[in-house]
Amino acid sequence: MLSERMLEELNKQLNYEIYSAYLYVAMENYFQEKNLEGFANFFKVQMEEELSHARIFYEYIYRMGGKVTLYPIEKPEENFESILDVFKKALEHEKTVTQRIHKLVDLAIEERDHATNAFLQWFVNEQVEEEESFQKIINKLELIGDSMQPIFMLDSELAKRTFVLPAPLAKSE
Ligand code: FEO
């Protein structure tokens, strides 16, 4: 059983995960327009991951006897200055997500809601991976600078990324 406050906060996070997907579609668009299909693929997969995160919240809310509430999805930023700018903004976004997940954990601890605390631990670990994945690409881009040849090589590398159903959803199949 979820408290009213916890239910509201979980619903807000479900909305924020969908907003994250929307933001990553905007980033995918940036690369589609530049014909960098590997980078575009990276953000397409990122969008799919975010929708799966929203789904994990969705299923948990119903398993706990709660009700999902849908809120409007905010329009994401669409103006990016460079490839590096996109990845820096994506990393900043993921840091915001991390803070939000940590606040949810704080609330679960405050309410002695052990089930929700355990549920959220998957997201705590996932956020470490999310931030690491963007930081690694930023590090590469900073080394590369403006040379196009290594950018095309990175594009080929990012074209290989595929969506893998996250463990909490794989288990519920
Ligand atoms: Fe759902 Fe990228 O965190």
PDB file of C-alpha atoms and ligand atoms in Angstrom:
ATOM      1  CA  MET A   1       0.000   0.000   0.000  1.00  0.00           C
ATOM      2  CA  LEU A   2       1.394   3.363  -1.029  1.00  0.00           C
ATOM      3  CA  SER A   3       0.818   6.583   0.892  1.00  0.00           C
ATOM      4  CA  GLU A   4      -0.981   9.323  -1.033  1.00  0.00           C
ATOM      5  CA  ARG A   5       2.204  11.369  -1.132  1.00  0.00           C
ATOM      6  CA  MET A   6       4.309   8.446  -2.380  1.00  0.00           C
ATOM      7  CA  LEU A   7       1.706   7.617  -5.032  1.00  0.00           C
ATOM      8  CA  GLU A   8       1.784  11.214  -6.255  1.00  0.00           C
ATOM      9  CA  GLU A   9       5.585  11.301  -6.367  1.00  0.00           C
ATOM     10  CA  LEU A  10       5.785   7.963  -8.236  1.00  0.00           C
ATOM     11  CA  ASN A  11       3.239   9.257 -10.754  1.00  0.00           C
ATOM     12  CA  LYS A  12       5.298  12.434 -11.214  1.00  0.00           C
ATOM     13  CA  GLN A  13       8.399  10.321 -11.858  1.00  0.00           C
ATOM     14  CA  LEU A  14       6.479   8.195 -14.391  1.00  0.00           C
ATOM     15  CA  ASN A  15       5.655  11.467 -16.164  1.00  0.00           C
ATOM     16  CA  TYR A  16       9.280  12.618 -15.955  1.00  0.00           C
ATOM     17  CA  GLU A  17      10.503   9.372 -17.547  1.00  0.00           C
ATOM     18  CA  ILE A  18       8.136  10.010 -20.478  1.00  0.00           C
ATOM     19  CA  TYR A  19       9.438  13.596 -20.624  1.00  0.00           C
ATOM     20  CA  SER A  20      12.974  12.119 -20.759  1.00  0.00           C
ATOM     21  CA  ALA A  21      11.923  10.003 -23.749  1.00  0.00           C
ATOM     22  CA  TYR A  22      10.537  13.143 -25.395  1.00  0.00           C
ATOM     23  CA  LEU A  23      13.792  15.037 -24.783  1.00  0.00           C
ATOM     24  CA  TYR A  24      15.779  12.202 -26.342  1.00  0.00           C
ATOM     25  CA  VAL A  25      13.521  12.278 -29.421  1.00  0.00           C
ATOM     26  CA  ALA A  26      14.493  15.963 -29.784  1.00  0.00           C
ATOM     27  CA  MET A  27      18.148  14.925 -29.580  1.00  0.00           C
ATOM     28  CA  GLU A  28      17.582  12.093 -32.090  1.00  0.00           C
ATOM     29  CA  ASN A  29      16.071  14.690 -34.454  1.00  0.00           C
ATOM     30  CA  TYR A  30      19.209  16.833 -34.203  1.00  0.00           C
ATOM     31  CA  PHE A  31      21.295  13.922 -35.505  1.00  0.00           C
ATOM     32  CA  GLN A  32      18.761  12.790 -38.128  1.00  0.00           C
ATOM     33  CA  GLU A  33      18.967  16.272 -39.615  1.00  0.00           C
ATOM     34  CA  LYS A  34      22.767  15.987 -39.747  1.00  0.00           C
ATOM     35  CA  ASN A  35      22.631  12.491 -41.319  1.00  0.00           C
ATOM     36  CA  LEU A  36      24.547  11.041 -38.370  1.00  0.00           C
ATOM     37  CA  GLU A  37      22.506   7.868 -38.175  1.00  0.00           C
ATOM     38  CA  GLY A  38      24.577   6.148 -35.485  1.00  0.00           C
ATOM     39  CA  PHE A  39      24.168   9.075 -33.077  1.00  0.00           C
ATOM     40  CA  ALA A  40      20.461   9.193 -33.972  1.00  0.00           C
ATOM     41  CA  ASN A  41      20.218   5.470 -33.201  1.00  0.00           C
ATOM     42  CA  PHE A  42      21.890   6.019 -29.811  1.00  0.00           C
ATOM     43  CA  PHE A  43      19.139   8.497 -28.852  1.00  0.00           C
ATOM     44  CA  LYS A  44      16.385   6.311 -30.315  1.00  0.00           C
ATOM     45  CA  VAL A  45      17.508   3.492 -28.010  1.00  0.00           C
ATOM     46  CA  GLN A  46      17.772   5.996 -25.152  1.00  0.00           C
ATOM     47  CA  MET A  47      14.161   7.032 -25.837  1.00  0.00           C
ATOM     48  CA  GLU A  48      13.072   3.367 -25.749  1.00  0.00           C
ATOM     49  CA  GLU A  49      14.874   2.930 -22.421  1.00  0.00           C
ATOM     50  CA  GLU A  50      13.089   5.928 -20.934  1.00  0.00           C
ATOM     51  CA  LEU A  51       9.680   4.602 -22.009  1.00  0.00           C
ATOM     52  CA  SER A  52      10.582   1.291 -20.407  1.00  0.00           C
ATOM     53  CA  HIS A  53      11.498   3.160 -17.197  1.00  0.00           C
ATOM     54  CA  ALA A  54       8.056   4.802 -17.274  1.00  0.00           C
ATOM     55  CA  ARG A  55       6.544   1.340 -17.726  1.00  0.00           C
ATOM     56  CA  ILE A  56       8.396   0.012 -14.677  1.00  0.00           C
ATOM     57  CA  PHE A  57       6.808   2.773 -12.565  1.00  0.00           C
ATOM     58  CA  TYR A  58       3.436   2.047 -14.190  1.00  0.00           C
ATOM     59  CA  GLU A  59       3.526  -1.635 -13.281  1.00  0.00           C
ATOM     60  CA  TYR A  60       4.771  -1.001  -9.746  1.00  0.00           C
ATOM     61  CA  ILE A  61       2.003   1.533  -9.038  1.00  0.00           C
ATOM     62  CA  TYR A  62      -0.677  -0.992 -10.072  1.00  0.00           C
ATOM     63  CA  ARG A  63       0.995  -3.895  -8.245  1.00  0.00           C
ATOM     64  CA  MET A  64       0.828  -1.785  -5.105  1.00  0.00           C
ATOM     65  CA  GLY A  65      -2.888  -1.115  -5.554  1.00  0.00           C
ATOM     66  CA  GLY A  66      -2.368   2.485  -6.704  1.00  0.00           C
ATOM     67  CA  LYS A  67      -3.718   4.310  -9.718  1.00  0.00           C
ATOM     68  CA  VAL A  68      -1.684   5.866 -12.515  1.00  0.00           C
ATOM     69  CA  THR A  69      -2.384   9.548 -13.129  1.00  0.00           C
ATOM     70  CA  LEU A  70      -1.311  11.102 -16.421  1.00  0.00           C
ATOM     71  CA  TYR A  71       0.035  14.641 -16.455  1.00  0.00           C
ATOM     72  CA  PRO A  72       0.865  16.843 -19.474  1.00  0.00           C
ATOM     73  CA  ILE A  73       4.297  16.226 -20.981  1.00  0.00           C
ATOM     74  CA  GLU A  74       6.436  19.375 -21.046  1.00  0.00           C
ATOM     75  CA  LYS A  75       7.910  20.440 -24.399  1.00  0.00           C
ATOM     76  CA  PRO A  76      11.632  19.622 -24.392  1.00  0.00           C
ATOM     77  CA  GLU A  77      14.470  21.863 -25.531  1.00  0.00           C
ATOM     78  CA  GLU A  78      15.117  21.455 -29.262  1.00  0.00           C
ATOM     79  CA  ASN A  79      17.953  23.886 -29.942  1.00  0.00           C
ATOM     80  CA  PHE A  80      21.420  22.419 -29.674  1.00  0.00           C
ATOM     81  CA  GLU A  81      24.669  24.110 -30.620  1.00  0.00           C
ATOM     82  CA  SER A  82      26.858  21.092 -31.352  1.00  0.00           C
ATOM     83  CA  ILE A  83      27.234  17.337 -30.868  1.00  0.00           C
ATOM     84  CA  LEU A  84      29.062  17.982 -27.597  1.00  0.00           C
ATOM     85  CA  ASP A  85      26.301  20.358 -26.464  1.00  0.00           C
ATOM     86  CA  VAL A  86      23.702  17.601 -26.976  1.00  0.00           C
ATOM     87  CA  PHE A  87      25.637  15.139 -24.824  1.00  0.00           C
ATOM     88  CA  LYS A  88      26.386  17.715 -22.127  1.00  0.00           C
ATOM     89  CA  LYS A  89      22.681  18.570 -21.919  1.00  0.00           C
ATOM     90  CA  ALA A  90      21.796  14.863 -21.833  1.00  0.00           C
ATOM     91  CA  LEU A  91      24.223  14.352 -18.931  1.00  0.00           C
ATOM     92  CA  GLU A  92      22.778  17.349 -17.058  1.00  0.00           C
ATOM     93  CA  HIS A  93      19.327  15.862 -17.591  1.00  0.00           C
ATOM     94  CA  GLU A  94      20.425  12.486 -16.217  1.00  0.00           C
ATOM     95  CA  LYS A  95      21.885  14.212 -13.149  1.00  0.00           C
ATOM     96  CA  THR A  96      18.470  15.763 -12.533  1.00  0.00           C
ATOM     97  CA  VAL A  97      16.875  12.313 -12.870  1.00  0.00           C
ATOM     98  CA  THR A  98      19.388  10.935 -10.344  1.00  0.00           C
ATOM     99  CA  GLN A  99      18.489  13.675  -7.850  1.00  0.00           C
ATOM    100  CA  ARG A 100      14.798  12.933  -8.307  1.00  0.00           C
ATOM    101  CA  ILE A 101      15.317   9.186  -7.737  1.00  0.00           C
ATOM    102  CA  HIS A 102      17.377   9.919  -4.610  1.00  0.00           C
ATOM    103  CA  LYS A 103      14.587  12.169  -3.282  1.00  0.00           C
ATOM    104  CA  LEU A 104      12.124   9.335  -3.841  1.00  0.00           C
ATOM    105  CA  VAL A 105      14.391   7.012  -1.856  1.00  0.00           C
ATOM    106  CA  ASP A 106      14.579   9.645   0.926  1.00  0.00           C
ATOM    107  CA  LEU A 107      10.779   9.742   1.003  1.00  0.00           C
ATOM    108  CA  ALA A 108      10.539   5.924   1.101  1.00  0.00           C
ATOM    109  CA  ILE A 109      12.955   5.887   4.055  1.00  0.00           C
ATOM    110  CA  GLU A 110      11.054   8.697   5.816  1.00  0.00           C
ATOM    111  CA  GLU A 111       7.793   6.772   5.392  1.00  0.00           C
ATOM    112  CA  ARG A 112       9.430   3.436   6.304  1.00  0.00           C
ATOM    113  CA  ASP A 113       8.097   2.158   2.961  1.00  0.00           C
ATOM    114  CA  HIS A 114      10.565  -0.711   2.562  1.00  0.00           C
ATOM    115  CA  ALA A 115       8.911  -2.145  -0.567  1.00  0.00           C
ATOM    116  CA  THR A 116       9.219   1.124  -2.487  1.00  0.00           C
ATOM    117  CA  ASN A 117      12.758   1.623  -1.218  1.00  0.00           C
ATOM    118  CA  ALA A 118      13.701  -1.849  -2.560  1.00  0.00           C
ATOM    119  CA  PHE A 119      11.886  -1.115  -5.844  1.00  0.00           C
ATOM    120  CA  LEU A 120      13.804   2.153  -6.284  1.00  0.00           C
ATOM    121  CA  GLN A 121      17.233   0.568  -5.805  1.00  0.00           C
ATOM    122  CA  TRP A 122      17.164  -0.686  -9.421  1.00  0.00           C
ATOM    123  CA  PHE A 123      16.826   2.953 -10.518  1.00  0.00           C
ATOM    124  CA  VAL A 124      19.626   4.077  -8.180  1.00  0.00           C
ATOM    125  CA  ASN A 125      21.985   1.654  -9.949  1.00  0.00           C
ATOM    126  CA  GLU A 126      20.575   2.447 -13.382  1.00  0.00           C
ATOM    127  CA  GLN A 127      21.342   6.147 -12.868  1.00  0.00           C
ATOM    128  CA  VAL A 128      25.005   5.361 -12.168  1.00  0.00           C
ATOM    129  CA  GLU A 129      25.111   3.612 -15.567  1.00  0.00           C
ATOM    130  CA  GLU A 130      23.176   6.386 -17.332  1.00  0.00           C
ATOM    131  CA  GLU A 131      25.537   9.120 -16.130  1.00  0.00           C
ATOM    132  CA  GLU A 132      28.597   6.976 -16.872  1.00  0.00           C
ATOM    133  CA  SER A 133      27.430   6.230 -20.424  1.00  0.00           C
ATOM    134  CA  PHE A 134      26.984   9.937 -21.283  1.00  0.00           C
ATOM    135  CA  GLN A 135      30.192  10.969 -19.519  1.00  0.00           C
ATOM    136  CA  LYS A 136      32.221   8.409 -21.536  1.00  0.00           C
ATOM    137  CA  ILE A 137      30.924   9.807 -24.831  1.00  0.00           C
ATOM    138  CA  ILE A 138      31.590  13.388 -23.667  1.00  0.00           C
ATOM    139  CA  ASN A 139      35.183  12.384 -22.847  1.00  0.00           C
ATOM    140  CA  LYS A 140      35.608  10.967 -26.366  1.00  0.00           C
ATOM    141  CA  LEU A 141      34.051  14.028 -28.015  1.00  0.00           C
ATOM    142  CA  GLU A 142      36.343  16.353 -26.063  1.00  0.00           C
ATOM    143  CA  LEU A 143      39.372  14.405 -27.309  1.00  0.00           C
ATOM    144  CA  ILE A 144      38.085  14.349 -30.884  1.00  0.00           C
ATOM    145  CA  GLY A 145      37.382  18.093 -31.155  1.00  0.00           C
ATOM    146  CA  ASP A 146      36.125  19.082 -34.610  1.00  0.00           C
ATOM    147  CA  SER A 147      37.768  16.350 -36.735  1.00  0.00           C
ATOM    148  CA  MET A 148      35.096  14.619 -38.791  1.00  0.00           C
ATOM    149  CA  GLN A 149      36.860  11.284 -39.370  1.00  0.00           C
ATOM    150  CA  PRO A 150      36.738  10.227 -35.686  1.00  0.00           C
ATOM    151  CA  ILE A 151      33.157  11.551 -35.495  1.00  0.00           C
ATOM    152  CA  PHE A 152      32.186   9.154 -38.313  1.00  0.00           C
ATOM    153  CA  MET A 153      33.952   6.327 -36.468  1.00  0.00           C
ATOM    154  CA  LEU A 154      32.025   7.123 -33.289  1.00  0.00           C
ATOM    155  CA  ASP A 155      28.842   7.289 -35.374  1.00  0.00           C
ATOM    156  CA  SER A 156      29.478   3.715 -36.587  1.00  0.00           C
ATOM    157  CA  GLU A 157      30.087   2.572 -33.013  1.00  0.00           C
ATOM    158  CA  LEU A 158      26.843   4.152 -31.757  1.00  0.00           C
ATOM    159  CA  ALA A 159      24.892   2.583 -34.637  1.00  0.00           C
ATOM    160  CA  LYS A 160      25.402  -0.790 -32.932  1.00  0.00           C
ATOM    161  CA  ARG A 161      23.486   0.099 -29.777  1.00  0.00           C
ATOM    162  CA  THR A 162      20.307  -1.951 -29.358  1.00  0.00           C
ATOM    163  CA  PHE A 163      17.467  -1.790 -26.854  1.00  0.00           C
ATOM    164  CA  VAL A 164      17.494  -4.471 -24.172  1.00  0.00           C
ATOM    165  CA  LEU A 165      14.375  -4.941 -22.048  1.00  0.00           C
ATOM    166  CA  PRO A 166      15.331  -3.881 -18.494  1.00  0.00           C
ATOM    167  CA  ALA A 167      15.394  -6.638 -15.846  1.00  0.00           C
ATOM    168  CA  PRO A 168      12.272  -5.481 -13.913  1.00  0.00           C
ATOM    169  CA  LEU A 169      10.166  -5.779 -17.098  1.00  0.00           C
ATOM    170  CA  ALA A 170      11.849  -8.969 -18.302  1.00  0.00           C
ATOM    171  CA  LYS A 171      10.874 -10.590 -14.982  1.00  0.00           C
ATOM    172  CA  SER A 172       7.220  -9.582 -15.288  1.00  0.00           C
ATOM    173  CA  GLU A 173       6.794 -11.195 -18.731  1.00  0.00           C
TER     174      GLU A 173
HETATM  175 FE1  FEO B   1      15.145   7.031 -16.880  1.00  0.00          FE
HETATM  176 FE2  FEO B   1      17.757   8.064 -18.221  1.00  0.00          FE
HETATM  177  O1  FEO B   1      16.782   7.733 -16.682  1.00  0.00           O
END
